[in-house]
Short mmCIF file of N, CA, C and O in Angstrom, two decimals:
data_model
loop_
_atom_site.label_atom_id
_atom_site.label_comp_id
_atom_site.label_asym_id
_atom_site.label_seq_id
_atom_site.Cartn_x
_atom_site.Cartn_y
_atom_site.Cartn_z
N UNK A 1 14.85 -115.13 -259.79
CA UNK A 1 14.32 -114.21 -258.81
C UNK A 1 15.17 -114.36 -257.55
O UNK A 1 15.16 -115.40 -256.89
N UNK A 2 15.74 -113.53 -257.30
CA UNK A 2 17.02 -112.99 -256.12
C UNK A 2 16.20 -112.91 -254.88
O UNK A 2 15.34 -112.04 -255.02
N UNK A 3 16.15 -113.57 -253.56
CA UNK A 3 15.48 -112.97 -252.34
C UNK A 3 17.14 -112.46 -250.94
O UNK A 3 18.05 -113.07 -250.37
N UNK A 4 16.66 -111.13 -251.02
CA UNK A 4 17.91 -110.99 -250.05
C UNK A 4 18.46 -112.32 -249.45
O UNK A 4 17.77 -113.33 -249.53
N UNK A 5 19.56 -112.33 -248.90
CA UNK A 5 20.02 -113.52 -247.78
C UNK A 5 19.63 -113.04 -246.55
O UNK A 5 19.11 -113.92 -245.87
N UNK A 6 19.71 -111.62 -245.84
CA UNK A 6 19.09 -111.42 -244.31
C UNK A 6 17.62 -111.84 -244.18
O UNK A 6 17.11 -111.70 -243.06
N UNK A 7 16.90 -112.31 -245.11
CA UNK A 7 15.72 -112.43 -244.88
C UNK A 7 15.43 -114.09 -244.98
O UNK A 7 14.53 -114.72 -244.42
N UNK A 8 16.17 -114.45 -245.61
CA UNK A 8 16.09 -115.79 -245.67
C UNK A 8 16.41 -116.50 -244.21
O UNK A 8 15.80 -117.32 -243.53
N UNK A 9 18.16 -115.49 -243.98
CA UNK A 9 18.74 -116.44 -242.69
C UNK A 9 18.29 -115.70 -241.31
O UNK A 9 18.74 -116.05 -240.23
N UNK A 10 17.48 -114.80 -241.44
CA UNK A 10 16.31 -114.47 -240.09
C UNK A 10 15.27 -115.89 -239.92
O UNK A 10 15.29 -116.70 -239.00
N UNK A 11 14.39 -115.86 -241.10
CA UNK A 11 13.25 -116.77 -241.24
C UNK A 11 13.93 -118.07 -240.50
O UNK A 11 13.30 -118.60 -239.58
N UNK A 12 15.49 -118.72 -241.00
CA UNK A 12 15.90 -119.35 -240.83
C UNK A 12 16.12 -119.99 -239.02
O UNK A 12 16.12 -121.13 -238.56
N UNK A 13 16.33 -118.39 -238.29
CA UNK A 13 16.60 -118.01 -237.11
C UNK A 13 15.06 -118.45 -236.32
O UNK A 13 14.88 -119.10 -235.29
N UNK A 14 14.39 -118.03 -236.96
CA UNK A 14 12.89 -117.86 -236.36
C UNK A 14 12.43 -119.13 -236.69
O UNK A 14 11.20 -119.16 -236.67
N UNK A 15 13.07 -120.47 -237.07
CA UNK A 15 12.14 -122.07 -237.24
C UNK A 15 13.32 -122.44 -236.45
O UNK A 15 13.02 -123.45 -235.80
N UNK A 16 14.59 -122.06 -236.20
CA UNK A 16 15.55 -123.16 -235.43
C UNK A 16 14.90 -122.43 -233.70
O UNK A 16 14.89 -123.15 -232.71
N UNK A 17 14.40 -120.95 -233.64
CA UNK A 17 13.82 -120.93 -232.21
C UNK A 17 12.53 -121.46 -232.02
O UNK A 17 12.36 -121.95 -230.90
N UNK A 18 11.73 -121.49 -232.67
CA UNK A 18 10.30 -122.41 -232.90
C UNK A 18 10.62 -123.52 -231.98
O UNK A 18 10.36 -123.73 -230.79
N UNK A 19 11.57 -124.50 -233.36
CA UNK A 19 11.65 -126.28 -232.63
C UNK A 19 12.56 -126.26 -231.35
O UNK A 19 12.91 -127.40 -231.04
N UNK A 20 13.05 -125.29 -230.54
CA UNK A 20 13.73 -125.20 -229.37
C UNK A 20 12.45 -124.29 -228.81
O UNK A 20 12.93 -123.90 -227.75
N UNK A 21 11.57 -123.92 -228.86
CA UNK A 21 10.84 -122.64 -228.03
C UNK A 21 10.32 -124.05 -226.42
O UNK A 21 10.46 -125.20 -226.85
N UNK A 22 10.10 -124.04 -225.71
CA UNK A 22 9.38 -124.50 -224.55
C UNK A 22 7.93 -123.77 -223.91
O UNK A 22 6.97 -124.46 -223.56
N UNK A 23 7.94 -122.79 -223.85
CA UNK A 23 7.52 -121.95 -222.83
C UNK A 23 6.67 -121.15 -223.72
O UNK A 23 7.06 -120.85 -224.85
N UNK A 24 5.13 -120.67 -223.10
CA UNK A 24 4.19 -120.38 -223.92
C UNK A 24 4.47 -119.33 -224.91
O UNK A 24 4.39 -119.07 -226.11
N UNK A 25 5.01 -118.63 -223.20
CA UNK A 25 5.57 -117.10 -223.94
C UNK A 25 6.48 -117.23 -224.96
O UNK A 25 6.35 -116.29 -225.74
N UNK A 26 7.54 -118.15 -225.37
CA UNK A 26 8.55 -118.07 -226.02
C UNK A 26 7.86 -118.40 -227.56
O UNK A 26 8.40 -118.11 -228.63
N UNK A 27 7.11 -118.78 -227.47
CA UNK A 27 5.61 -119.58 -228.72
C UNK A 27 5.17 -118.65 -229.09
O UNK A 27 5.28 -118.39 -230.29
N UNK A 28 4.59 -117.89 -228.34
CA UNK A 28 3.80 -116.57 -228.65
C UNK A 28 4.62 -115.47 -229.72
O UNK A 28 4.24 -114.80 -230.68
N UNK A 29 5.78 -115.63 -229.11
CA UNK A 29 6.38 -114.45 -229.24
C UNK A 29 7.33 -114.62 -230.58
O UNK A 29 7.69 -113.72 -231.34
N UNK A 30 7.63 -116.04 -230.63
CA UNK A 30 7.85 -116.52 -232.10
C UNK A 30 7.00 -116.31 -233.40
O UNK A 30 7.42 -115.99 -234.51
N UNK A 31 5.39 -116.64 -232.90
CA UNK A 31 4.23 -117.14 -233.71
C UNK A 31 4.41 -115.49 -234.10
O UNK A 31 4.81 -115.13 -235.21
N UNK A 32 4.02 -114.47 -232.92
CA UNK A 32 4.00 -113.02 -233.69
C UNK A 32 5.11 -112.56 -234.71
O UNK A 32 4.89 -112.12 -235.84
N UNK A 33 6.47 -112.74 -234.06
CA UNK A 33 7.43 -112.39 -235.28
C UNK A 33 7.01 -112.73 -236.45
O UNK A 33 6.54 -112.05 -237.35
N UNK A 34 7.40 -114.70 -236.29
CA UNK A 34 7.09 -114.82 -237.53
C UNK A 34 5.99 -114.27 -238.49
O UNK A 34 6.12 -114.09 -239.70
N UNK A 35 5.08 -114.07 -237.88
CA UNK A 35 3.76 -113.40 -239.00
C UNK A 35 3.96 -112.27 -239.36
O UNK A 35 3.65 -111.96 -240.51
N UNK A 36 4.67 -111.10 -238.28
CA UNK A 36 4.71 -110.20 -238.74
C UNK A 36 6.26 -110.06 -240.02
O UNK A 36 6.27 -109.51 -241.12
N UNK A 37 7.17 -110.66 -239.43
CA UNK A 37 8.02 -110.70 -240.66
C UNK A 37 7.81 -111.13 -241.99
O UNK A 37 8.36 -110.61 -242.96
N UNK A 38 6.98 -112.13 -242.03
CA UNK A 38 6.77 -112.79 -243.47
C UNK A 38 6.00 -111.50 -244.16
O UNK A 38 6.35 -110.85 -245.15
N UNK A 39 4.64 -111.31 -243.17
CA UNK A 39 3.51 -110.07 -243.78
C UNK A 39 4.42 -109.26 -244.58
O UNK A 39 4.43 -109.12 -245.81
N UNK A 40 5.13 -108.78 -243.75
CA UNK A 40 5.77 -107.08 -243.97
C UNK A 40 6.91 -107.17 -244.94
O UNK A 40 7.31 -106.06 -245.29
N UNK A 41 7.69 -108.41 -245.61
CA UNK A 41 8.51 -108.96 -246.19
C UNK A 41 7.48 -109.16 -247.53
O UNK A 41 7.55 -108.46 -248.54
N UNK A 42 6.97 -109.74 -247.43
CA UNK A 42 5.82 -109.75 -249.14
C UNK A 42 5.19 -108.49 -249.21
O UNK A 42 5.27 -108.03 -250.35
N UNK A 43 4.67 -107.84 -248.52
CA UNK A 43 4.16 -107.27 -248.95
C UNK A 43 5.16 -105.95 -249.56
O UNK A 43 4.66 -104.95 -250.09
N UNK A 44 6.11 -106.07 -249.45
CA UNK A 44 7.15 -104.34 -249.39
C UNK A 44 8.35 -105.16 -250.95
O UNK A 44 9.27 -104.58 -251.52
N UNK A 45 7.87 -106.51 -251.21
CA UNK A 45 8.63 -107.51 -252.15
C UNK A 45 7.76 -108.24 -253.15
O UNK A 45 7.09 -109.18 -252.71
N UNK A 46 7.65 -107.84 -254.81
CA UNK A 46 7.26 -109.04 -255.31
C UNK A 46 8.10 -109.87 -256.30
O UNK A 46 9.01 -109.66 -257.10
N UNK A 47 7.28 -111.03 -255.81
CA UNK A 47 7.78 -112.50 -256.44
C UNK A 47 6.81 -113.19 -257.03
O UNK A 47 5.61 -112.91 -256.91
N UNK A 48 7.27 -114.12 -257.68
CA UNK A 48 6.58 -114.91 -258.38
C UNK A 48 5.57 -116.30 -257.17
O UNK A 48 5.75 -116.70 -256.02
N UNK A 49 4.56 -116.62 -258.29
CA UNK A 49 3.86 -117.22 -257.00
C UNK A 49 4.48 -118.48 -256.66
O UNK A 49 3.96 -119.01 -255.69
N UNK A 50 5.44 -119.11 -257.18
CA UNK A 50 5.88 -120.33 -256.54
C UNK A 50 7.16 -119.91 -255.09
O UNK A 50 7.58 -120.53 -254.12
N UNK A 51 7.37 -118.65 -255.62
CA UNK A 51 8.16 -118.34 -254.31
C UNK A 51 7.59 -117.98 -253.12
O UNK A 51 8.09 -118.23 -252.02
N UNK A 52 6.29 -117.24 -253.35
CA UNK A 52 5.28 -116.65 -252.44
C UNK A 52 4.69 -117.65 -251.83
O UNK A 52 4.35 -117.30 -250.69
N UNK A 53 4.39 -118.77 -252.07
CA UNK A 53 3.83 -120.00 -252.17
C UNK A 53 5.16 -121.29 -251.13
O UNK A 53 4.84 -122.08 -250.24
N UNK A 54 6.26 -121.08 -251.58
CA UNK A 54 7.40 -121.33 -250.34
C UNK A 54 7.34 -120.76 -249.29
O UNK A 54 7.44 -121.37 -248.23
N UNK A 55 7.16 -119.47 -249.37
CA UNK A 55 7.72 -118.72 -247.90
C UNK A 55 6.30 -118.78 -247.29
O UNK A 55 6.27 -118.88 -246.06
N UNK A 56 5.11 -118.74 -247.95
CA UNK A 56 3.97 -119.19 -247.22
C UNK A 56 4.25 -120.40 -246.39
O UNK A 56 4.07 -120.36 -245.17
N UNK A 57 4.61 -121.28 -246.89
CA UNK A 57 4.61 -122.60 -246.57
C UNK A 57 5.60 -122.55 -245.28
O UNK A 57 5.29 -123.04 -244.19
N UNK A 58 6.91 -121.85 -245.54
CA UNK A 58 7.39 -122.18 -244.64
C UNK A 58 6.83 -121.00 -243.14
O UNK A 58 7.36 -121.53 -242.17
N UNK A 59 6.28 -120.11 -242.79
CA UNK A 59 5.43 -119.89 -241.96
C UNK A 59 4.66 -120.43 -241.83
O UNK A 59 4.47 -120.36 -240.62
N UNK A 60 3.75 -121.19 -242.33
CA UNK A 60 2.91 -122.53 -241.70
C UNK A 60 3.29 -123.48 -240.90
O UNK A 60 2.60 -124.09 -240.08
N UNK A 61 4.74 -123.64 -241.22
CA UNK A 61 5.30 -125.41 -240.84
C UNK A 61 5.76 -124.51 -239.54
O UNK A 61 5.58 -124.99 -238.42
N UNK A 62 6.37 -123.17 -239.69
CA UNK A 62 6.90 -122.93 -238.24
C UNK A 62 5.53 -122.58 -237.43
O UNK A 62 5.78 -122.66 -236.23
N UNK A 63 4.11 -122.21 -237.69
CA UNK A 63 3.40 -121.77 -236.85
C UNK A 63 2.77 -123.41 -236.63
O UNK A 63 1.77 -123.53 -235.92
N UNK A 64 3.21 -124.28 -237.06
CA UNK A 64 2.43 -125.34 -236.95
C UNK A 64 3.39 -125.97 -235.49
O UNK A 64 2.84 -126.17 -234.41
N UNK A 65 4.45 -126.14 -235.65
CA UNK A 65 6.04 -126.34 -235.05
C UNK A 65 5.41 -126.13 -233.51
O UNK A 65 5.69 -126.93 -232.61
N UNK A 66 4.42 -124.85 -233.27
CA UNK A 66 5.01 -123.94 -232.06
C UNK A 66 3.37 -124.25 -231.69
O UNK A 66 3.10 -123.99 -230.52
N UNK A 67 2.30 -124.73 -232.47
CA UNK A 67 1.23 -125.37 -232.11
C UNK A 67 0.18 -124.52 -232.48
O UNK A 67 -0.95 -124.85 -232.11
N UNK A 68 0.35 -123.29 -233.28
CA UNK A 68 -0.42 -122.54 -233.63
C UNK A 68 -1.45 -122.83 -235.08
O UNK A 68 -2.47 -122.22 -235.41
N UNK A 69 -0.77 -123.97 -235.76
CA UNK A 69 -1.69 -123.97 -236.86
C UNK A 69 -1.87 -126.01 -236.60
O UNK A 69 -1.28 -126.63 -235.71
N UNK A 70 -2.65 -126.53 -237.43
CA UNK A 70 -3.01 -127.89 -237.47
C UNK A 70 -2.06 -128.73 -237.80
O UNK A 70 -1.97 -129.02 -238.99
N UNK A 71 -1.08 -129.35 -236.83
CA UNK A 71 -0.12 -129.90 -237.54
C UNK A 71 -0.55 -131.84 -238.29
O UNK A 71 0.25 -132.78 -238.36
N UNK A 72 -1.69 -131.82 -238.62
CA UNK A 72 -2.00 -132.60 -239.28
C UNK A 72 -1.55 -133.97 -238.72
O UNK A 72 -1.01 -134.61 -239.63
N UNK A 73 -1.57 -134.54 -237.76
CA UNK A 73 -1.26 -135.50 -236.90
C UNK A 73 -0.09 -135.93 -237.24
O UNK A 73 0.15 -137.13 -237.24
N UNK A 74 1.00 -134.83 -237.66
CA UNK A 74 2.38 -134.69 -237.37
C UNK A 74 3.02 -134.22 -236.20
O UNK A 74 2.75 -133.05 -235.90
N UNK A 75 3.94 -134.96 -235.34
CA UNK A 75 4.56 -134.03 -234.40
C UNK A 75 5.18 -132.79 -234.77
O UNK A 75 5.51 -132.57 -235.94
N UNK A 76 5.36 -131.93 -233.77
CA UNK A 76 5.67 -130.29 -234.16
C UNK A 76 6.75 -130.38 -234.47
O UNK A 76 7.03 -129.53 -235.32
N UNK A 77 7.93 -131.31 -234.07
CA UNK A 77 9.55 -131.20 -234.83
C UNK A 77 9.49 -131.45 -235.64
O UNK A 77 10.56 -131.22 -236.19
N UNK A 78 8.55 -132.05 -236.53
CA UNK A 78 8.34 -132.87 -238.15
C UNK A 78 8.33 -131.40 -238.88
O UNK A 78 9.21 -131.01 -239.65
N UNK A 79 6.93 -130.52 -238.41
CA UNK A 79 6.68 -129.28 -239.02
C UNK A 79 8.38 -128.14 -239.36
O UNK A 79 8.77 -127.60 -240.39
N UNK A 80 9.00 -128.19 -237.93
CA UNK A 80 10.40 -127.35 -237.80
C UNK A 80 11.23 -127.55 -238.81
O UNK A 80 11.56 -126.68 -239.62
N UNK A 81 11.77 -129.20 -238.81
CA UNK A 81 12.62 -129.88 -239.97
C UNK A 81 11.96 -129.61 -241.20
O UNK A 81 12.53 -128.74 -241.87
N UNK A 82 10.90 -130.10 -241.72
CA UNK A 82 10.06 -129.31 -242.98
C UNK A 82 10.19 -127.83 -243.45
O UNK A 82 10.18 -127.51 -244.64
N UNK A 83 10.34 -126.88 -242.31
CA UNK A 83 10.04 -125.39 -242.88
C UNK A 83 11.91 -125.48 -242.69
O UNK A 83 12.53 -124.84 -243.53
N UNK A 84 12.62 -126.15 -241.75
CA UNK A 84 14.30 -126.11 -242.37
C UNK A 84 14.82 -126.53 -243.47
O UNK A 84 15.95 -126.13 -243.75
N UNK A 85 14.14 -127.41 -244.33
CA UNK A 85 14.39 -127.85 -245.42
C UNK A 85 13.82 -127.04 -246.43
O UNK A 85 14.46 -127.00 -247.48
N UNK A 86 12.39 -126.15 -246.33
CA UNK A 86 12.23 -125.13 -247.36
C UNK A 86 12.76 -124.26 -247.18
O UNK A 86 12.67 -123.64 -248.24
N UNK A 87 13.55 -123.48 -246.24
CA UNK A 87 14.28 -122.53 -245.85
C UNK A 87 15.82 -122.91 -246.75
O UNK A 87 16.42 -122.09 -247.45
N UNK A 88 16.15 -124.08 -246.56
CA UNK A 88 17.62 -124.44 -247.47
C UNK A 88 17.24 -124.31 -249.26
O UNK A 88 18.02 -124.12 -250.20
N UNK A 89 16.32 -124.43 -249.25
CA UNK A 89 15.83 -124.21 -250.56
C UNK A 89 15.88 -123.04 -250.71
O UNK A 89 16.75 -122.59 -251.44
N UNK A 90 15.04 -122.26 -250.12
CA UNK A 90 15.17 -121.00 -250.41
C UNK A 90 16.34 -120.02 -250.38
O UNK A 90 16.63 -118.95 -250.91
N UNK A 91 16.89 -120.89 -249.52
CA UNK A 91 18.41 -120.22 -249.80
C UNK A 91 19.14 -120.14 -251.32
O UNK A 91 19.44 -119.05 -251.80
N UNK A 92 19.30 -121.01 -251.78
CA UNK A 92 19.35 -121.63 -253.05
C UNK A 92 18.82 -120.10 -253.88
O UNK A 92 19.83 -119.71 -254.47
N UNK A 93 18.08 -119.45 -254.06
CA UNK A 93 17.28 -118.05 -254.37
C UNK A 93 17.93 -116.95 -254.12
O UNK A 93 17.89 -115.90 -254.76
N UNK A 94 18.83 -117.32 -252.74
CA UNK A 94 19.00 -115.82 -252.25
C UNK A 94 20.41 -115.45 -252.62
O UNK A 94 21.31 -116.19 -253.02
N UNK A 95 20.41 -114.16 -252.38
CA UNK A 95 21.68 -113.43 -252.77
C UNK A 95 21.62 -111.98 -251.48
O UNK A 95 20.78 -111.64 -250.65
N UNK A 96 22.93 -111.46 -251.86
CA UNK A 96 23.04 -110.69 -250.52
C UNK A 96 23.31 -109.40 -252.00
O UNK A 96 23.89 -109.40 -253.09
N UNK A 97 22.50 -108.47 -251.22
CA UNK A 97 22.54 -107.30 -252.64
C UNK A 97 23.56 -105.99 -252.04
O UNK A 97 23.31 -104.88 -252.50
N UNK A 98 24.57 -106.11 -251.12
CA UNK A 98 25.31 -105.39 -250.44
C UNK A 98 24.64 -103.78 -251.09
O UNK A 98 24.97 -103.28 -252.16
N UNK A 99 23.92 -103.35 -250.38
CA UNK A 99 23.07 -102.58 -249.97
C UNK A 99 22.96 -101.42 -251.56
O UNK A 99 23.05 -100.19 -251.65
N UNK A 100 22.81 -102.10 -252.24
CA UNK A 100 22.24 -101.96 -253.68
C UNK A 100 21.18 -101.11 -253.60
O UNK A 100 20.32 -101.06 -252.72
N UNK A 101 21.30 -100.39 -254.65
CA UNK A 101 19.22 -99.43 -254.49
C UNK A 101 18.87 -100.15 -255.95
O UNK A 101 19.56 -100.10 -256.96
N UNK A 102 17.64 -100.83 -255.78
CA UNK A 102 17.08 -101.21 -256.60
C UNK A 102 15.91 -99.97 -257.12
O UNK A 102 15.21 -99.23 -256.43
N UNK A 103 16.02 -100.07 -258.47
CA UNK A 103 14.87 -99.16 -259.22
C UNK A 103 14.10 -99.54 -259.71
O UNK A 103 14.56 -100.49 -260.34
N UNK A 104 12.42 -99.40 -260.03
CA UNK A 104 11.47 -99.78 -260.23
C UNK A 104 10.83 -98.91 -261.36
O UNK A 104 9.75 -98.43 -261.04
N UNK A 105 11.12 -98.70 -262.20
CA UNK A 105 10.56 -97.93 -263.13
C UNK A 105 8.94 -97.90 -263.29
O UNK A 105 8.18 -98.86 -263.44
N UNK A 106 8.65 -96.68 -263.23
CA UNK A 106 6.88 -96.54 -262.71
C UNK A 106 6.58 -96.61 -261.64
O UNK A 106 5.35 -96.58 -261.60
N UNK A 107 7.08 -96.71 -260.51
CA UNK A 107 6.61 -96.82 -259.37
C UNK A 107 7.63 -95.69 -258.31
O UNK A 107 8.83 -95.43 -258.28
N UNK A 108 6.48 -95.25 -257.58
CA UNK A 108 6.73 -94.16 -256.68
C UNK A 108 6.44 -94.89 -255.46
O UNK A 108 6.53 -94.33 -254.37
#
């Protein structure tokens, strides 16, 4: 199962600004991307659940990173390095589909 590379090395973009964010606003404004990118990325993409189940994960570790979810009496750079290391994984998945039209037979 192929996951673009722009989507991987965005996500990627959005946990290295997390563990550098300072400033509430800069938190905020991470925490929204990230949710809204992952949302709108699964839902318009399917995968199998161990992949769905990664990229979950790694929006947790970054909303955890930036103080938005329970970081389990881990410091928040623990969470950053964690969702950078499932992010290198997931790289491992990805491929760049130089702007390919994929077809879906049955589906409109």
């Amino acid at each position: 199962m192929k996951i673009p590379n722009q989507f991987t090395k965005q996500l990627k973009n959005l946990c290295l600004l997390a563990r550098d964010a300072e400033s509430d606003y800069e938190k905020a404004a991470i925490f929204s991307a990230t949710e809204l990118f992952v949302t709108n990325f699964l839902d318009r993409n399917i995968y199998n659940e161990a992949v769905n189940n990664r990229i979950q994960g790694i929006k947790f570790h970054i909303h955890a990173a930036l103080g938005y979810e329970s970081a389990n009496g881990y410091h928040l750079h623990s969470h950053a390095n964690w969702a950078l290391s499932e992010i290198d994984e997931l790289l491992s998945y990805s491929c760049d589909y130089n702007d390919q039209v994929i077809v879906i037979h049955g589906m409109r």
